[in-house]
Amino acid sequence: MNPLFGPELWEKLGKNPETAALLADPSFKPVLDDLKSDPTALSKHIADPRVLKLFTALSQQSTAMPGSTASETVVEDATMSDAAPQAASREAPPAEPAAPPAPEPEPENLTPEEKKKRDSLAEKDRGTAAYKKRDFAAAIDAYSKAIEIDPDNMSFLTNRAAAKLESGDIQGSIDDCKKAIADNSERQLRTDFKIIARAYGRMGNAYLKMDDYDNAIKSFEKSLLEFSDPKVTRTLREAERTRTRKIEEAYVDPELSKQVRAEGNELFKAGKFPESIAKYTDAIRRNPKDAAPYSNRAAAYMKLGELPMAMKDCDRCLDIDPDFVKAYIRKGNVHFYMKEYHKCLTIYEKGLKLAPNNRELRQGLMKTQMKIQEQQSSGEVDQAQMDQAMQDPEIQQILQDPQMNTLLKQMQEDPKFAAKAMRDPDVAGKIQKLMASGFLRVG
């Protein structure tokens, strides 16, 4: 038997935990028997990882045993030159630096289509790396090469569009997006709908940079038809708001606003109230910071019986100019027509603080006080008026006051108690509001 396979070595291998399992493997026994009977059969079995593991262990055993011979070492070196370093002497030579791994050989079985895809994606990756570094010229160059290699991949066009947009070539970005959309449709490329949505979205962003909000909004809407992206939705809404604001800003012309308001006044005098409202509305658009058109429009709404709209315009007028006396007159009149007499008193009194001698305010206040007295003496109950008063937060607050509840009960039991209660200014004010609202009747 070849000394390489001496019984002492096999005995030691059997005691080695790493190789004992191999020796006990029934499927490996034929290989071992072949090697024992014919050592030259090693070349036939060297590809078997179990053989490689076994001979690594044998090499270690050979160098460790004092009785091993030079011939055994030579056989090990000859057969395991790829697995272990040579051991021509007991002293190992100094280790040399490891050589860099050899580059993997290029596959030779790629089809032309596979090679095209590989090369184009490599250019795309190069472009993306340059884009991240904000080297947009290099990114555009790489994406252009990717497009040249594979013109059917629309993502290369949309990527180049993004790079062009960042570089300042807005029209070039739009052209790339349009080409991606058109090529996909005309050549029936069946591109992923997300890529087409991206093309529309990037085209919309390019139009935004040109302040072309109409085309930007159209592009974002088409993008969302392809794919619902929350970011695009938010951009669309913001573009719509900005477009509206810019249109309104471009429409502002204070001088023209005065002219249009004057035209509205003429229509109002002629009894053409809807037409006057249209003019006043235009005047407001021309100068939204002017309080006068709101007051004029409130008067026209009152003529048409649109009291809530008139009230809204009075409030807006006073928001712009809290000292606009006409708005107090008209707001007081609206409250009067709505039978909210307690609010009439408040509004007229506020107006009179600004213009103590204003005839319309004085007449309005007097008319309201007379109406309240008439209401108290008639003995009739206006249920609609009471129901409306109950919806008023100010009336609700008075009725929820425990002290007022006690006073109201005492007044019901003894009407004369009202005179005593009215001595308190705070209580008197609350009772007057309840009486003016139609909720409380005294006498």
XYZ file of C-alpha atoms in Angstrom:
443
model
C 0.000 0.000 0.000
C 1.262 3.458 -0.738
C 2.824 4.956 2.420
C 0.546 7.967 2.043
C -2.312 5.731 3.161
C -0.511 4.042 6.055
C -2.621 2.681 8.908
C -1.285 5.238 11.381
C -2.600 8.114 9.297
C -6.025 6.551 8.877
C -6.184 5.892 12.600
C -5.471 9.562 13.313
C -7.983 10.686 10.669
C -10.595 8.524 12.336
C -9.975 10.358 15.582
C -10.169 13.768 13.912
C -13.761 15.177 14.304
C -13.521 16.910 10.923
C -12.689 13.733 8.981
C -14.263 10.976 11.082
C -17.658 11.646 9.513
C -16.146 11.279 6.030
C -14.629 7.899 6.853
C -17.986 6.729 8.186
C -19.907 7.916 5.103
C -21.004 4.790 3.114
C -21.331 6.836 -0.094
C -17.679 7.924 0.242
C -16.296 4.393 0.858
C -15.970 3.479 -2.861
C -13.907 6.615 -3.428
C -11.628 5.773 -0.481
C -11.166 2.202 -1.668
C -10.272 3.453 -5.147
C -7.650 5.826 -3.740
C -6.162 3.157 -1.468
C -5.822 0.669 -4.281
C -4.658 3.186 -6.912
C -3.207 6.521 -5.696
C -3.064 7.734 -9.316
C -6.871 7.823 -9.260
C -6.567 11.062 -7.283
C -6.891 13.161 -10.465
C -10.228 11.483 -11.116
C -11.657 12.396 -7.705
C -9.930 15.719 -6.992
C -13.119 17.693 -7.863
C -14.985 15.968 -4.999
C -15.002 18.437 -2.055
C -14.852 15.505 0.352
C -11.538 14.384 -1.191
C -10.207 17.927 -0.965
C -11.154 18.078 2.711
C -9.585 14.688 3.393
C -6.272 15.554 1.730
C -6.093 18.855 3.566
C -6.304 16.875 6.797
C -3.742 14.334 5.482
C -1.334 17.203 4.732
C -1.677 18.453 8.277
C -1.119 14.954 9.662
C 1.977 14.431 7.496
C 3.727 17.593 8.629
C 2.877 16.838 12.256
C 4.205 13.248 12.334
C 7.955 12.861 13.122
C 8.162 9.749 10.963
C 6.887 11.315 7.768
C 9.238 11.130 4.774
C 10.274 13.565 2.072
C 8.532 11.465 -0.548
C 5.232 11.852 1.294
C 5.674 15.620 1.314
C 6.428 15.716 -2.404
C 3.267 13.760 -3.227
C 1.239 16.173 -1.114
C 2.779 19.159 -2.880
C 2.264 17.650 -6.291
C -1.361 16.765 -5.789
C -2.481 19.743 -3.667
C -0.621 22.595 -5.288
C -3.921 24.640 -5.510
C -5.067 23.746 -2.009
C -1.992 24.302 0.216
C 1.442 26.021 0.073
C 4.550 23.907 -0.737
C 6.596 22.569 2.191
C 10.092 21.825 0.764
C 11.620 22.394 4.179
C 10.586 22.546 7.820
C 10.857 26.338 7.772
C 8.078 27.974 5.754
C 9.156 30.778 3.395
C 7.939 34.316 4.168
C 4.375 34.969 3.032
C 3.980 36.970 -0.180
C 1.198 39.571 -0.553
C -2.007 38.105 -1.924
C -2.546 38.790 -5.597
C -5.718 40.694 -6.514
C -8.561 38.457 -7.635
C -8.668 37.958 -11.353
C -11.574 39.691 -13.073
C -14.480 37.477 -13.867
C -14.440 36.504 -17.505
C -17.098 38.177 -19.617
C -19.878 35.749 -20.458
C -19.560 34.740 -24.063
C -23.101 33.464 -24.433
C -25.012 36.823 -24.154
C -27.521 37.463 -26.893
C -27.398 40.851 -28.668
C -30.557 41.870 -26.794
C -29.042 40.931 -23.423
C -25.818 42.786 -24.228
C -27.817 45.871 -25.246
C -29.741 45.779 -21.986
C -26.572 45.320 -19.934
C -24.720 48.177 -21.607
C -27.670 50.587 -21.479
C -28.293 49.919 -17.779
C -24.607 50.499 -17.079
C -24.897 53.940 -18.702
C -28.077 54.614 -16.740
C -26.296 53.769 -13.473
C -23.456 56.091 -14.462
C -25.979 58.841 -15.140
C -27.748 58.322 -11.821
C -24.450 58.479 -9.934
C -23.585 61.749 -11.691
C -27.083 63.145 -11.011
C -26.704 62.466 -7.289
C -23.420 64.398 -7.374
C -25.291 67.212 -9.188
C -23.034 66.777 -12.202
C -25.956 67.207 -14.571
C -23.861 67.507 -17.736
C -22.318 64.092 -17.077
C -25.725 62.680 -16.174
C -27.253 63.950 -19.426
C -24.346 62.475 -21.403
C -24.742 59.065 -19.748
C -28.522 58.983 -20.177
C -28.109 60.007 -23.825
C -25.783 57.057 -24.409
C -28.261 54.758 -22.681
C -31.009 56.051 -25.003
C -28.760 55.501 -28.034
C -28.110 51.900 -26.991
C -31.716 51.098 -26.052
C -34.222 53.627 -27.431
C -37.161 51.489 -26.274
C -36.557 52.104 -22.560
C -38.584 55.227 -21.746
C -37.120 55.540 -18.247
C -33.871 56.776 -19.815
C -35.782 59.665 -21.404
C -37.580 60.592 -18.177
C -34.282 60.471 -16.273
C -32.627 62.722 -18.838
C -35.623 65.054 -18.572
C -35.029 65.362 -14.819
C -31.331 66.116 -15.362
C -32.131 68.720 -18.031
C -34.653 70.393 -15.730
C -32.065 70.657 -12.956
C -29.488 72.031 -15.399
C -31.885 74.783 -16.505
C -32.839 73.336 -19.882
C -36.580 73.558 -19.219
C -37.739 73.196 -22.810
C -35.374 70.271 -23.332
C -36.897 68.573 -20.293
C -40.414 69.071 -21.677
C -39.347 67.726 -25.081
C -37.913 64.550 -23.517
C -41.106 63.945 -21.543
C -43.257 64.470 -24.629
C -41.053 62.114 -26.647
C -41.321 59.382 -23.996
C -45.118 59.673 -23.996
C -45.391 59.825 -27.796
C -42.947 56.964 -28.464
C -44.715 54.712 -25.995
C -48.051 55.372 -27.696
C -46.965 55.341 -31.337
C -44.635 52.356 -31.079
C -46.881 50.463 -28.641
C -43.993 49.826 -26.247
C -46.276 49.003 -23.298
C -44.112 50.959 -20.903
C -44.958 50.681 -17.203
C -47.736 53.193 -16.469
C -45.705 54.554 -13.535
C -42.976 55.674 -15.946
C -45.529 57.431 -18.159
C -47.038 59.045 -15.052
C -43.535 60.211 -14.138
C -43.108 61.731 -17.609
C -46.312 63.756 -17.207
C -45.341 64.754 -13.671
C -41.879 65.964 -14.688
C -43.367 67.825 -17.610
C -45.728 69.521 -15.131
C -42.783 70.551 -12.938
C -41.054 72.012 -15.987
C -44.133 74.051 -16.879
C -44.268 75.342 -13.291
C -40.758 76.738 -13.715
C -42.063 78.598 -16.777
C -45.063 79.922 -14.764
C -47.289 78.114 -17.274
C -49.848 76.972 -14.712
C -52.476 75.904 -17.243
C -50.190 73.349 -18.918
C -48.677 72.339 -15.578
C -52.114 71.533 -14.160
C -53.078 69.592 -17.298
C -49.847 67.568 -17.038
C -50.381 66.751 -13.355
C -53.969 65.690 -14.047
C -52.791 63.329 -16.815
C -50.097 61.965 -14.506
C -52.727 61.098 -11.900
C -54.802 59.323 -14.552
C -51.830 57.015 -15.146
C -50.959 56.506 -11.476
C -52.331 58.040 -8.271
C -49.311 59.541 -6.526
C -50.030 61.594 -3.348
C -47.047 63.861 -4.057
C -48.388 64.728 -7.510
C -51.835 65.345 -5.994
C -50.366 67.829 -3.505
C -48.381 69.555 -6.249
C -51.519 69.802 -8.395
C -53.565 71.397 -5.590
C -50.801 73.885 -4.854
C -50.531 74.753 -8.564
C -54.292 75.353 -8.718
C -54.169 77.657 -5.690
C -51.210 79.551 -7.091
C -52.884 79.960 -10.482
C -56.027 81.364 -8.838
C -53.978 83.760 -6.727
C -51.951 84.978 -9.693
C -55.080 85.496 -11.782
C -56.626 87.542 -8.980
C -53.438 89.551 -8.498
C -53.194 90.284 -12.217
C -56.821 91.456 -12.193
C -56.309 94.049 -9.452
C -56.670 97.639 -10.666
C -57.879 100.151 -8.019
C -58.718 102.872 -10.546
C -60.736 100.532 -12.721
C -62.429 99.238 -9.544
C -63.771 102.740 -8.826
C -65.053 103.027 -12.376
C -66.831 99.662 -12.239
C -68.347 100.505 -8.826
C -69.735 103.748 -10.251
C -71.374 101.733 -13.028
C -72.884 99.489 -10.347
C -74.304 102.530 -8.560
C -76.061 103.667 -11.733
C -77.598 100.221 -12.187
C -78.693 100.224 -8.525
C -80.458 103.573 -8.974
C -82.204 102.157 -12.040
C -83.511 99.241 -9.967
C -81.330 96.717 -11.808
C -80.127 95.000 -8.663
C -78.738 91.708 -10.090
C -76.762 93.694 -12.670
C -75.473 96.044 -9.979
C -74.345 93.056 -7.886
C -72.302 91.809 -10.864
C -70.587 95.198 -11.140
C -69.910 95.419 -7.406
C -68.458 91.902 -7.475
C -66.142 92.923 -10.308
C -65.145 96.035 -8.358
C -64.253 93.830 -5.364
C -62.065 91.630 -7.573
C -60.375 94.729 -8.953
C -59.602 95.975 -5.444
C -60.356 93.457 -2.654
C -58.967 95.837 -0.017
C -61.635 98.479 -0.661
C -64.551 98.285 1.812
C -67.005 100.378 -0.237
C -67.998 97.772 -2.891
C -68.911 95.311 -0.122
C -71.233 97.874 1.439
C -72.796 98.663 -1.956
C -73.315 94.999 -2.724
C -74.911 94.455 0.693
C -77.490 97.125 -0.168
C -78.272 95.383 -3.471
C -78.634 92.007 -1.735
C -81.076 93.586 0.725
C -83.214 94.813 -2.158
C -83.416 91.220 -3.417
C -84.209 89.857 0.057
C -80.871 88.011 0.252
C -80.380 88.959 3.897
C -77.675 86.383 4.833
C -75.578 87.484 1.824
C -76.091 91.122 2.782
C -75.002 90.358 6.367
C -71.870 88.611 5.100
C -70.908 91.638 2.983
C -71.485 94.025 5.901
C -69.191 91.935 8.095
C -66.503 91.818 5.384
C -66.770 95.575 4.938
C -66.255 96.152 8.675
C -63.336 93.699 8.724
C -61.588 95.883 6.148
C -62.647 99.206 7.676
C -64.128 99.090 11.223
C -65.031 102.801 10.914
C -67.215 102.416 7.813
C -70.442 103.987 9.138
C -72.629 102.945 6.192
C -71.908 99.303 7.000
C -73.294 99.776 10.557
C -76.464 101.317 9.123
C -76.969 98.481 6.659
C -76.078 95.740 9.126
C -78.551 97.195 11.633
C -81.228 97.215 8.933
C -80.523 93.564 8.093
C -80.937 92.589 11.747
C -84.175 94.597 11.868
C -85.629 92.768 8.865
C -84.615 89.461 10.461
C -86.428 90.526 13.700
C -83.164 90.337 15.645
C -83.958 93.548 17.509
C -81.496 92.886 20.332
C -78.692 92.840 17.748
C -80.074 95.975 16.087
C -79.621 97.894 19.324
C -75.988 96.755 19.634
C -75.070 97.637 16.035
C -76.751 101.050 16.025
C -75.121 101.948 19.336
C -71.686 100.982 17.961
C -72.283 103.105 14.889
C -73.383 106.095 16.977
C -70.116 105.978 18.905
C -68.364 106.646 15.584
C -70.933 109.130 14.249
C -73.089 110.474 17.136
C -75.084 112.782 14.885
C -75.744 110.374 12.038
C -79.417 110.666 11.185
C -79.853 107.155 9.754
C -78.307 105.541 12.822
C -80.498 107.586 15.172
C -83.611 106.770 13.169
C -82.671 103.095 13.101
C -82.185 102.994 16.863
C -85.478 104.799 17.500
C -87.352 102.543 15.067
C -85.962 99.471 16.827
C -86.912 100.707 20.306
C -90.446 101.452 19.131
C -90.732 97.974 17.614
C -89.645 96.379 20.883
C -92.266 98.400 22.838
C -94.928 97.480 20.310
C -93.954 93.833 20.634
C -94.161 93.970 24.436
C -97.579 95.635 24.496
C -99.216 93.530 21.784
C -99.377 90.407 23.899
C -98.801 88.336 20.765
C -96.075 85.705 20.659
C -94.011 85.351 17.478
C -92.933 81.719 17.730
C -90.571 81.943 14.753
C -88.853 84.918 16.357
C -88.508 83.053 19.674
C -87.113 79.956 17.959
C -84.578 82.105 16.141
C -83.612 83.829 19.396
C -83.006 80.450 21.022
C -80.365 79.735 18.350
C -78.460 82.907 19.240
C -75.358 82.056 21.373
C -75.722 85.347 23.277
C -79.313 84.540 24.304
C -78.324 80.965 25.167
C -75.560 82.234 27.434
C -77.988 84.513 29.314
C -80.500 81.703 29.801
C -77.783 79.349 31.091
C -76.780 81.830 33.820
C -78.108 80.391 37.165
C -78.584 83.900 38.608
C -80.671 84.987 35.610
C -82.751 81.812 35.814
C -83.596 82.609 39.428
C -84.491 86.220 38.562
C -86.705 85.164 35.644
C -88.647 82.766 37.873
C -89.149 85.512 40.467
C -90.344 87.904 37.734
C -92.911 85.330 36.578
C -94.221 84.958 40.128
C -94.195 88.701 40.817
C -94.031 91.025 37.741
C -93.213 93.957 40.040
C -89.912 92.273 40.840
C -88.688 93.301 37.368
C -88.394 96.945 38.433
C -86.172 95.938 41.333
C -84.016 93.684 39.139
C -83.509 96.451 36.577
C -81.595 98.510 39.146
C -78.558 96.308 38.471
C -77.035 97.604 35.174
C -75.684 94.176 34.203
C -79.001 92.450 34.907
C -80.898 95.278 33.189
C -78.814 94.829 30.023
C -79.517 91.097 29.913
C -83.261 91.585 30.517
C -83.403 94.189 27.739
C -81.747 91.733 25.333
C -84.270 89.030 26.231
C -87.125 91.499 25.751
C -85.718 92.782 22.436
C -85.243 89.239 21.141
C -88.927 88.494 21.805
C -88.098 85.776 24.329
C -89.233 87.742 27.418
C -92.361 89.854 27.729
C -92.903 92.159 30.703
C -96.168 93.902 31.526
